[in-house]
Amino acid sequence: MSTLEDNVAELRRQALGINRSFAELSPLLERIHLMSFNAKLASHRLGHEGLSFSVIVTEVRAMAQELRVLIKEAEKEFWVVVNEVATWSKVEKENRMFQRSIDAVNARRNGGAPVMKWKPELAPGVARDWERRRSALDPQDPTRGMWERIVENRVKIRKNVLALNRLAARLTGVISRIDLVASRKSDFLAITSMIESARVVDKDDSLQTVAENIRLLANDIANAEEKASEQTVAFRALAAEMSRALANE
Amino acid sequence: MISEELFNDRGRRWVYFGRDAAKPDTLIDTNEYLVVNKDAGLLLDPGGMEIFPAVVSAVTREIALERIEAIFASHQDPDIVSSLSLWLSLNDRLTVYVPWVWSLFIPHFGGARAVTPVPDEGMAIPLGGSNDLQLIPAHYMHSSGNFSLYDPVAKILFSGDIGAALLPKDHTDIFVSSFDRHIQYMEAFHKRWLPSNRAKDDWVERVSKLDIQMMVPQHGALFKGEDVGRFLQWLKDLKVGSAVANEPAEEPAAAKGEKKKK
Ligand SMILES: [Fe+2]
Ligand SMILES: [Fe+2]
């Protein structure tokens, strides 16, 4: 059975992975921006013939801008997630230290072995079990304060996981909008620019290089986006699974 | 973790905790102390986060945790007080005395609430109706904001990092048994960690005026009886600030490299 700590570590790893994917997307958008200037120049040279290509280039630029705004939005959501995970790790660490302390107190009382070795598992009934142990304690028991903090902290963690679950859903929403723009639009623009450049290849073959560049960039964007999207799905699934497990405690 | 009562008379108690056998070797060994007056407790340098379980379990044998009213941190080091957030989590009403110099730094260990800054000249810490525990300035010994604590009832001086010794693992005596043999365990530490001969002489002069039966540091063995005076004399004669004083005539390699780059 996995512990809460393992799950937190996994969530943190996933969140960082999502952020890395965003980081990969940004320079691609920058490159699109630069490339669109050259493409504009080339299509202008063609005059009337280059008009449709010029429209495509304007669309490519607009897509890059749209993606940039969406990524900013996703990054904002992402930092809220990271913050929640950090708070949570702190509370979880505190609980671990209190548990080790209770083990140590019990070991002293017992002349060696702890009375109850702590197992911080995500199992149904764990929280009820703690609550039972806490209320069964003698009011003078030295571990009472620590048990109280542990039970309180677990409530905090549960709220935290619920918040994270909501955030994961929001992050998924933004990512699916990015997905829509990045994969569909970029594919469409890549194809139309290829067709358009082929049409005017007799007059100016430089547009073919431009179109090829658009195609490659569109490909890279779709790949980076797909990675972010996969990671977000995994992140959301884990957050949902954890909130289910914690609700069952 | 070993506990030992150092003093118990007229409602005043001192308890020592240290030599935590379960502590990983990656952490420096530390001593923690509990001072009790009537039934109110004060923890001196309660230690790092990692050893909190050992300390709190030892402390609960001596006093109910609700009876601990205050914590004193001699300075800002993590081995002194990085466990702060856990103590505060158990009892938010704790008064935490720290050198004013560090009063905005120490809360970074967690707890997110104000501490009580001790002014440079020191102050008395009230405890269970008494007001005789004195914080003695020990600035730059080694920390730039640092205090020792003197108890005129028990005649004990808690000296923080001053008098610290890094003892081998098999050294289990709580007190210094032979001062001359003990020097090897503390000499390097004092030469390197203490930065200022002037500050050192000032502290030695200040505490020499006190009537001290026992001097108890935050690391290593405790000094009792005549060993207290021996220590003060030894420290008085010691030249400290070794990293600067022994600076080689030649420039260190790193510095040379920097210049070349320019
Ligand atoms: Fe220190
Ligand atoms: Fe220290």
Coordinates of C-alpha atoms and ligand atoms in Angstrom, one line a residue:
Chain A
M1 CA 0.0 0.0 0.0
S2 CA 1.4 3.4 -0.9
T3 CA 1.9 6.0 1.7
L4 CA 0.7 9.6 1.5
E5 CA 4.3 10.6 1.4
D6 CA 5.0 8.5 -1.8
N7 CA 1.9 10.0 -3.4
V8 CA 3.0 13.5 -2.6
A9 CA 6.4 12.9 -4.0
E10 CA 4.8 11.5 -7.2
L11 CA 2.5 14.5 -7.5
R12 CA 5.4 16.9 -7.1
R13 CA 7.4 15.0 -9.8
Q14 CA 4.4 15.2 -12.1
A15 CA 3.8 18.9 -11.5
L16 CA 7.4 19.6 -12.3
G17 CA 7.1 17.6 -15.5
I18 CA 4.1 19.6 -16.6
N19 CA 6.1 22.8 -15.9
R20 CA 9.0 21.5 -18.0
S21 CA 6.7 20.9 -20.9
F22 CA 5.4 24.5 -20.7
A23 CA 9.0 25.6 -20.7
E24 CA 9.6 23.6 -23.9
L25 CA 6.7 25.3 -25.6
S26 CA 7.7 28.9 -25.0
P27 CA 10.8 29.0 -27.2
L28 CA 8.9 27.3 -30.0
L29 CA 6.4 30.1 -29.9
E30 CA 9.2 32.6 -30.0
R31 CA 10.6 30.9 -33.1
I32 CA 7.2 31.1 -34.8
H33 CA 7.1 34.7 -34.1
L34 CA 10.5 35.4 -35.7
M35 CA 9.8 33.1 -38.6
S36 CA 6.5 34.8 -39.4
F37 CA 8.4 38.1 -40.2
N38 CA 10.4 36.4 -42.9
A39 CA 7.4 34.6 -44.2
K40 CA 5.5 38.0 -44.5
L41 CA 8.5 39.5 -46.4
A42 CA 8.6 36.5 -48.8
S43 CA 4.8 36.6 -49.5
H44 CA 4.9 40.4 -50.1
R45 CA 7.6 39.9 -52.7
L46 CA 5.1 37.8 -54.6
G47 CA 2.6 40.6 -54.6
H48 CA -0.9 39.5 -55.5
E49 CA 0.1 35.8 -55.8
G50 CA 1.4 35.8 -52.2
L51 CA -1.8 37.1 -50.7
S52 CA -3.2 33.8 -49.5
F53 CA 0.1 32.8 -48.0
S54 CA 0.3 36.1 -46.2
V55 CA -3.1 35.4 -44.7
I56 CA -1.9 32.0 -43.5
V57 CA 1.2 33.6 -41.9
T58 CA -1.0 36.1 -40.1
E59 CA -3.0 33.1 -38.8
V60 CA 0.1 31.3 -37.6
R61 CA 1.2 34.4 -35.7
A62 CA -2.3 34.7 -34.1
M63 CA -2.1 31.1 -33.1
A64 CA 1.3 31.6 -31.4
Q65 CA -0.1 34.6 -29.5
E66 CA -3.2 32.7 -28.4
L67 CA -1.0 29.8 -27.2
R68 CA 1.2 32.2 -25.3
V69 CA -1.7 33.6 -23.4
L70 CA -3.0 30.1 -22.6
I71 CA 0.4 28.9 -21.4
K72 CA 0.6 32.0 -19.1
E73 CA -2.8 31.0 -17.7
A74 CA -1.7 27.4 -17.3
E75 CA 1.5 28.4 -15.6
K76 CA -0.5 30.5 -13.1
E77 CA -2.7 27.5 -12.2
F78 CA 0.4 25.4 -12.0
W79 CA 2.1 27.6 -9.4
V80 CA -1.1 27.4 -7.2
V81 CA -0.8 23.6 -7.5
V82 CA 2.9 23.7 -6.5
N83 CA 2.1 25.9 -3.5
E84 CA -0.6 23.5 -2.3
V85 CA 1.8 20.5 -2.7
A86 CA 4.4 22.4 -0.7
T87 CA 2.0 23.3 2.2
W88 CA 0.9 19.7 2.2
S89 CA 4.5 18.3 2.4
K90 CA 5.1 20.6 5.3
V91 CA 2.1 19.3 7.2
E92 CA 2.9 15.7 6.3
K93 CA 6.5 16.1 7.5
E94 CA 5.2 17.5 10.8
N95 CA 3.0 14.5 11.2
R96 CA 5.9 12.2 10.4
M97 CA 8.0 13.9 13.1
F98 CA 5.2 13.6 15.7
Q99 CA 4.7 10.0 14.8
R100 CA 8.4 9.3 15.3
S101 CA 8.1 11.1 18.6
I102 CA 5.1 9.1 19.7
D103 CA 7.0 5.9 18.8
A104 CA 10.0 7.2 20.8
V105 CA 7.9 8.0 23.9
N106 CA 6.2 4.6 23.7
A107 CA 9.5 2.9 23.3
R108 CA 10.8 4.6 26.4
R109 CA 7.7 3.6 28.3
N110 CA 7.9 0.1 27.0
G111 CA 11.6 -0.2 27.8
G112 CA 12.6 -0.7 24.1
A113 CA 10.2 -1.5 21.4
P114 CA 7.5 1.1 20.5
V115 CA 4.0 0.1 21.5
M116 CA 2.6 0.9 18.1
K117 CA 4.9 1.4 15.2
W118 CA 3.6 4.1 12.9
K119 CA 2.5 3.1 9.4
P120 CA 1.4 6.2 7.5
E121 CA -0.6 4.3 4.9
L122 CA -3.5 5.6 2.8
A123 CA -5.9 3.0 4.0
P124 CA -9.7 3.1 4.7
G125 CA -10.4 3.7 8.3
V126 CA -6.9 5.1 9.2
A127 CA -8.2 8.4 10.4
R128 CA -11.0 6.9 12.4
D129 CA -8.4 4.6 14.0
W130 CA -6.3 7.6 15.0
E131 CA -9.3 9.4 16.3
R132 CA -10.1 6.3 18.4
R133 CA -6.5 6.1 19.7
R134 CA -6.5 9.8 20.5
S135 CA -9.7 9.7 22.5
A136 CA -8.7 6.6 24.3
L137 CA -5.6 8.3 25.7
D138 CA -5.4 9.3 29.3
P139 CA -5.7 13.1 29.6
Q140 CA -2.3 13.2 31.2
D141 CA -0.6 11.1 28.5
P142 CA 2.5 12.9 27.2
T143 CA 1.6 11.9 23.6
R144 CA -1.9 13.5 23.7
G145 CA -0.8 16.8 22.3
M146 CA 1.0 15.1 19.4
W147 CA -2.0 12.9 18.6
E148 CA -4.2 16.0 18.5
R149 CA -1.9 17.7 16.1
I150 CA -1.7 14.6 13.9
V151 CA -5.5 14.3 13.7
E152 CA -5.8 18.1 13.0
N153 CA -3.1 18.0 10.4
R154 CA -4.8 15.1 8.7
V155 CA -7.9 17.2 8.3
K156 CA -5.8 19.9 6.8
I157 CA -4.3 17.4 4.4
R158 CA -7.7 16.2 3.4
K159 CA -8.8 19.7 2.6
N160 CA -5.6 20.2 0.8
V161 CA -6.1 17.2 -1.4
L162 CA -9.7 18.4 -2.3
A163 CA -8.3 21.8 -3.2
L164 CA -5.7 20.0 -5.3
N165 CA -8.3 17.9 -7.0
R166 CA -10.2 21.1 -8.0
L167 CA -7.0 22.7 -9.2
A168 CA -6.1 19.7 -11.3
A169 CA -9.4 19.9 -13.0
R170 CA -8.8 23.6 -13.8
L171 CA -5.4 22.8 -15.1
T172 CA -6.8 20.1 -17.3
G173 CA -9.3 22.6 -18.6
V174 CA -6.6 25.0 -19.7
I175 CA -4.5 22.3 -21.1
S176 CA -7.3 21.0 -23.3
R177 CA -7.8 24.5 -24.7
I178 CA -4.1 24.5 -25.5
D179 CA -4.5 21.1 -27.0
L180 CA -7.3 22.4 -29.3
V181 CA -5.2 25.3 -30.5
A182 CA -1.9 23.6 -30.7
S183 CA -2.7 20.3 -32.4
R184 CA -5.7 21.1 -34.6
K185 CA -4.9 24.6 -35.6
S186 CA -1.2 24.1 -36.1
D187 CA -1.9 21.0 -38.2
F188 CA -4.3 22.9 -40.3
L189 CA -2.0 25.8 -40.8
A190 CA 0.9 23.5 -41.6
I191 CA -1.1 21.8 -44.3
T192 CA -2.5 24.9 -45.9
S193 CA 0.9 26.6 -46.0
M194 CA 2.3 23.5 -47.7
I195 CA -0.4 23.6 -50.3
E196 CA -0.1 27.3 -50.8
S197 CA 3.7 27.2 -51.2
A198 CA 3.4 24.4 -53.8
R199 CA 0.9 26.5 -55.7
V200 CA 3.4 29.4 -56.1
V201 CA 6.6 27.3 -56.3
D202 CA 7.3 28.4 -59.9
K203 CA 7.4 32.0 -59.0
D204 CA 9.2 31.8 -55.6
D205 CA 10.5 28.6 -54.1
S206 CA 11.6 30.2 -50.8
L207 CA 8.0 29.9 -49.5
Q208 CA 8.5 26.2 -49.6
T209 CA 11.2 26.5 -47.0
V210 CA 9.0 28.7 -44.9
A211 CA 6.1 26.2 -45.2
E212 CA 8.5 23.3 -44.2
N213 CA 9.5 25.3 -41.2
I214 CA 6.0 25.9 -40.2
R215 CA 5.3 22.2 -40.5
L216 CA 8.3 21.3 -38.3
L217 CA 7.4 23.8 -35.7
A218 CA 3.8 22.7 -35.7
N219 CA 5.0 19.2 -35.1
D220 CA 7.3 20.2 -32.2
I221 CA 4.5 22.2 -30.6
A222 CA 2.1 19.3 -30.9
N223 CA 4.7 17.0 -29.3
A224 CA 5.5 19.3 -26.4
E225 CA 1.8 19.9 -25.9
E226 CA 1.0 16.2 -25.9
K227 CA 3.6 15.6 -23.2
A228 CA 2.1 18.3 -21.0
S229 CA -1.4 16.9 -21.7
E230 CA -0.4 13.4 -20.8
Q231 CA 1.3 14.5 -17.6
T232 CA -1.8 16.6 -16.6
V233 CA -4.0 13.6 -17.1
A234 CA -1.8 11.5 -14.9
F235 CA -1.6 14.3 -12.3
R236 CA -5.4 14.6 -12.3
A237 CA -5.9 10.9 -11.9
L238 CA -3.5 10.7 -9.0
A239 CA -5.1 13.7 -7.2
A240 CA -8.5 12.1 -7.7
E241 CA -7.4 8.8 -6.4
M242 CA -5.9 10.4 -3.4
S243 CA -8.9 12.4 -2.6
R244 CA -11.0 9.2 -2.9
A245 CA -8.6 7.4 -0.5
L246 CA -8.6 10.2 2.0
A247 CA -12.4 10.6 1.9
N248 CA -12.6 6.9 2.8
E249 CA -10.4 7.2 5.9
Chain B
M1 CA 19.2 9.7 24.4
I2 CA 20.7 10.0 27.9
S3 CA 19.1 12.3 30.5
E4 CA 20.7 13.4 33.7
E5 CA 19.6 15.6 36.4
L6 CA 22.3 18.3 37.0
F7 CA 20.6 20.2 39.9
N8 CA 17.5 19.9 42.0
D9 CA 17.1 22.2 45.0
R10 CA 14.8 25.0 46.2
G11 CA 12.3 24.4 43.5
R12 CA 14.9 24.7 40.7
R13 CA 15.9 21.8 38.5
W14 CA 18.3 21.4 35.6
V15 CA 18.1 18.3 33.3
Y16 CA 20.6 17.4 30.6
F17 CA 19.8 15.5 27.5
G18 CA 22.4 14.3 25.0
R19 CA 24.4 11.5 23.4
D20 CA 21.6 10.3 21.3
A21 CA 22.8 6.8 20.2
A22 CA 20.1 6.6 17.5
K23 CA 21.2 9.8 15.9
P24 CA 22.5 9.4 12.3
D25 CA 26.3 10.2 11.9
T26 CA 25.4 13.0 9.4
L27 CA 24.2 15.2 12.3
I28 CA 26.5 16.8 14.9
D29 CA 25.8 15.5 18.4
T30 CA 24.1 18.2 20.6
N31 CA 23.1 18.7 24.2
E32 CA 19.8 20.0 25.2
Y33 CA 18.8 21.3 28.6
L34 CA 15.6 21.8 30.6
V35 CA 15.4 24.3 33.4
V36 CA 12.4 24.0 35.7
N37 CA 11.3 26.5 38.3
K38 CA 8.4 25.4 40.5
D39 CA 6.6 23.6 37.7
A40 CA 7.3 25.9 34.8
G41 CA 9.8 24.7 32.2
L42 CA 12.3 26.4 29.9
L43 CA 14.2 24.6 27.1
L44 CA 17.7 25.8 26.2
D45 CA 18.7 25.2 22.6
P46 CA 16.1 22.5 22.0
G47 CA 17.9 21.2 18.9
G48 CA 17.4 20.4 15.3
M49 CA 14.4 19.2 13.5
E50 CA 15.8 15.7 13.0
I51 CA 16.4 14.9 16.6
F52 CA 13.0 16.3 17.8
P53 CA 11.5 12.9 18.4
A54 CA 14.4 11.9 20.7
V55 CA 14.4 15.2 22.6
V56 CA 10.6 15.4 23.0
S57 CA 10.4 11.8 24.2
A58 CA 13.2 12.4 26.8
V59 CA 11.6 15.7 27.9
T60 CA 8.2 14.2 28.5
R61 CA 9.8 12.0 31.1
E62 CA 10.8 15.1 33.1
I63 CA 7.9 17.5 32.6
A64 CA 4.4 17.6 31.0
L65 CA 4.8 19.3 27.7
E66 CA 2.0 21.9 28.6
R67 CA 4.3 23.0 31.5
I68 CA 7.0 24.2 29.1
E69 CA 6.5 27.9 28.9
A70 CA 9.6 29.1 27.0
I71 CA 12.4 28.3 24.7
F72 CA 15.7 30.0 24.6
A73 CA 17.8 29.9 21.4
S74 CA 21.4 31.1 22.1
H75 CA 21.8 31.8 18.4
Q76 CA 20.4 31.0 14.9
D77 CA 22.1 27.8 13.9
P78 CA 20.0 24.8 12.7
D79 CA 21.4 22.5 15.4
I80 CA 20.2 25.0 18.0
V81 CA 16.6 25.5 17.0
S82 CA 15.4 24.2 13.7
S83 CA 12.9 22.1 15.6
L84 CA 11.1 25.3 16.5
S85 CA 8.0 24.8 14.4
L86 CA 7.3 21.5 16.0
W87 CA 7.5 22.8 19.5
L88 CA 5.3 25.7 18.5
S89 CA 2.8 23.3 16.9
L90 CA 2.5 21.5 20.2
N91 CA 2.2 24.7 22.2
D92 CA 1.5 28.0 20.5
R93 CA 1.8 30.0 23.7
L94 CA 5.5 29.3 24.1
T95 CA 7.7 32.4 24.6
V96 CA 10.7 32.1 22.3
Y97 CA 13.7 34.2 23.4
V98 CA 16.2 34.8 20.6
P99 CA 19.0 37.4 20.1
W100 CA 17.3 40.4 18.5
V101 CA 19.9 40.1 15.6
W102 CA 18.2 36.8 14.6
S103 CA 14.6 37.6 15.5
L104 CA 13.5 37.8 11.8
F105 CA 15.7 34.9 10.7
I106 CA 14.8 32.2 13.2
P107 CA 11.1 32.3 12.3
H108 CA 12.2 31.0 8.9
F109 CA 12.5 27.6 10.7
G110 CA 8.7 27.7 10.8
G111 CA 5.9 28.6 13.1
A112 CA 5.2 31.9 11.4
R113 CA 4.8 34.0 14.5
A114 CA 6.8 36.6 16.4
V115 CA 9.6 35.7 18.8
T116 CA 10.9 37.7 21.8
P117 CA 14.0 39.6 20.8
V118 CA 16.7 39.7 23.4
P119 CA 18.6 43.1 23.4
D120 CA 22.4 43.1 23.0
E121 CA 23.0 43.8 26.7
G122 CA 21.0 40.7 27.7
M123 CA 18.0 40.3 30.0
A124 CA 16.4 38.2 32.8
I125 CA 14.1 35.4 31.8
P126 CA 11.1 35.0 34.1
L127 CA 10.3 31.4 34.9
G128 CA 7.7 30.1 37.4
G129 CA 7.7 33.2 39.5
S130 CA 11.5 33.6 39.5
N131 CA 13.3 36.3 37.6
D132 CA 16.9 35.4 38.2
L133 CA 17.9 33.5 35.0
Q134 CA 20.3 35.9 33.3
L135 CA 21.1 36.1 29.6
I136 CA 24.8 37.1 29.3
P137 CA 26.1 38.7 26.1
A138 CA 28.3 36.3 24.1
H139 CA 28.3 38.1 20.8
Y140 CA 30.6 36.8 18.1
M141 CA 31.1 33.6 20.2
H142 CA 30.7 32.2 17.5
S143 CA 27.5 33.9 16.3
S144 CA 27.3 37.7 15.9
G145 CA 24.1 37.7 18.1
N146 CA 24.7 35.1 20.9
F147 CA 24.0 34.7 24.6
S148 CA 25.0 32.5 27.4
L149 CA 22.5 31.8 30.3
Y150 CA 23.5 32.0 33.9
D151 CA 21.5 30.6 36.8
P152 CA 22.6 32.0 40.1
V153 CA 20.5 29.5 42.1
A154 CA 22.0 26.4 40.5
K155 CA 25.3 28.3 39.7
I156 CA 25.2 26.8 36.3
L157 CA 26.3 28.6 33.1
F158 CA 24.8 27.4 29.9
S159 CA 27.5 28.4 27.4
G160 CA 26.0 27.4 24.0
D161 CA 28.7 26.6 21.5
I162 CA 31.4 27.9 23.8
G163 CA 33.2 24.9 25.4
A164 CA 31.9 22.7 22.7
A165 CA 33.8 19.5 22.0
L166 CA 33.4 17.0 19.2
L167 CA 33.8 13.7 21.0
P168 CA 34.5 10.3 19.6
K169 CA 31.5 8.0 19.6
D170 CA 32.8 5.7 22.3
H171 CA 33.2 8.7 24.7
T172 CA 30.3 8.2 27.0
D173 CA 31.2 10.3 30.1
I174 CA 28.8 13.2 30.5
F175 CA 31.4 15.3 32.4
V176 CA 34.9 16.1 31.4
S177 CA 37.1 13.7 33.4
S178 CA 40.5 14.9 32.4
F179 CA 40.7 18.5 31.2
D180 CA 44.1 18.1 29.6
R181 CA 42.9 15.1 27.6
H182 CA 39.7 17.0 26.7
I183 CA 41.6 19.8 25.0
Q184 CA 42.1 17.8 21.8
Y185 CA 38.4 17.5 21.2
M186 CA 37.7 21.2 21.5
E187 CA 40.8 23.1 20.3
A188 CA 40.1 22.9 16.6
F189 CA 36.5 23.9 17.0
H190 CA 37.3 27.0 19.1
K191 CA 40.1 28.1 16.9
R192 CA 38.0 27.9 13.8
W193 CA 34.5 28.7 14.9
L194 CA 35.3 31.7 17.1
P195 CA 36.1 34.6 14.9
S196 CA 37.3 37.3 17.3
N197 CA 40.0 37.4 20.0
R198 CA 38.5 40.6 21.4
A199 CA 35.1 39.1 21.7
K200 CA 36.5 36.0 23.3
D201 CA 38.5 38.0 25.9
D202 CA 35.4 40.1 26.6
W203 CA 33.3 37.0 27.3
V204 CA 35.9 35.4 29.5
E205 CA 36.2 38.5 31.5
R206 CA 32.4 38.8 31.9
V207 CA 31.8 35.3 33.0
S208 CA 34.9 35.1 35.2
K209 CA 33.0 37.4 37.6
L210 CA 30.2 34.8 38.1
D211 CA 30.1 32.1 40.7
I212 CA 30.0 29.0 38.4
Q213 CA 29.8 25.4 39.7
M214 CA 29.1 23.9 36.3
M215 CA 29.5 25.1 32.7
V216 CA 27.3 23.2 30.3
P217 CA 27.9 23.6 26.5
Q218 CA 25.6 22.6 23.6
H219 CA 28.1 20.0 22.3
G220 CA 30.3 17.5 24.1
A221 CA 31.1 17.0 27.8
L222 CA 30.1 19.3 30.7
F223 CA 32.6 21.1 32.9
K224 CA 32.2 21.0 36.7
G225 CA 34.1 22.4 39.7
E226 CA 37.7 23.3 38.9
D227 CA 37.4 22.4 35.2
V228 CA 35.3 25.5 34.7
G229 CA 38.2 27.7 35.7
R230 CA 40.6 25.6 33.7
F231 CA 38.5 26.1 30.7
L232 CA 38.2 29.8 31.1
Q233 CA 42.0 30.1 31.5
W234 CA 42.6 27.9 28.5
L235 CA 40.2 29.9 26.3
K236 CA 41.8 33.1 27.5
D237 CA 45.2 31.9 26.2
L238 CA 43.8 30.5 23.0
K239 CA 44.2 32.4 19.7
V240 CA 41.0 32.1 17.7
G241 CA 39.9 33.1 14.2
S242 CA 42.2 30.6 12.6
A243 CA 40.9 30.8 9.1
V244 CA 42.1 34.4 8.9
A245 CA 45.0 34.3 11.3
N246 CA 46.7 31.4 9.6
E247 CA 46.1 32.8 6.2
P248 CA 48.9 31.7 4.0
A249 CA 51.4 34.3 2.7
E250 CA 50.5 33.2 -0.8
E251 CA 47.1 33.9 -2.3
P252 CA 44.7 30.9 -2.2
A253 CA 44.3 29.2 -5.5
A254 CA 40.7 30.2 -5.9
A255 CA 41.5 33.9 -5.5
K256 CA 44.2 33.6 -8.2
G257 CA 41.8 32.0 -10.6
E258 CA 39.3 34.8 -10.1
K259 CA 41.9 37.4 -11.0
K260 CA 43.0 35.6 -14.1
K261 CA 39.4 35.5 -15.4
K262 CA 39.3 39.3 -15.3
Ligands
FE1 FE 26.5 27.4 16.4
FE2 FE 26.1 24.3 18.0

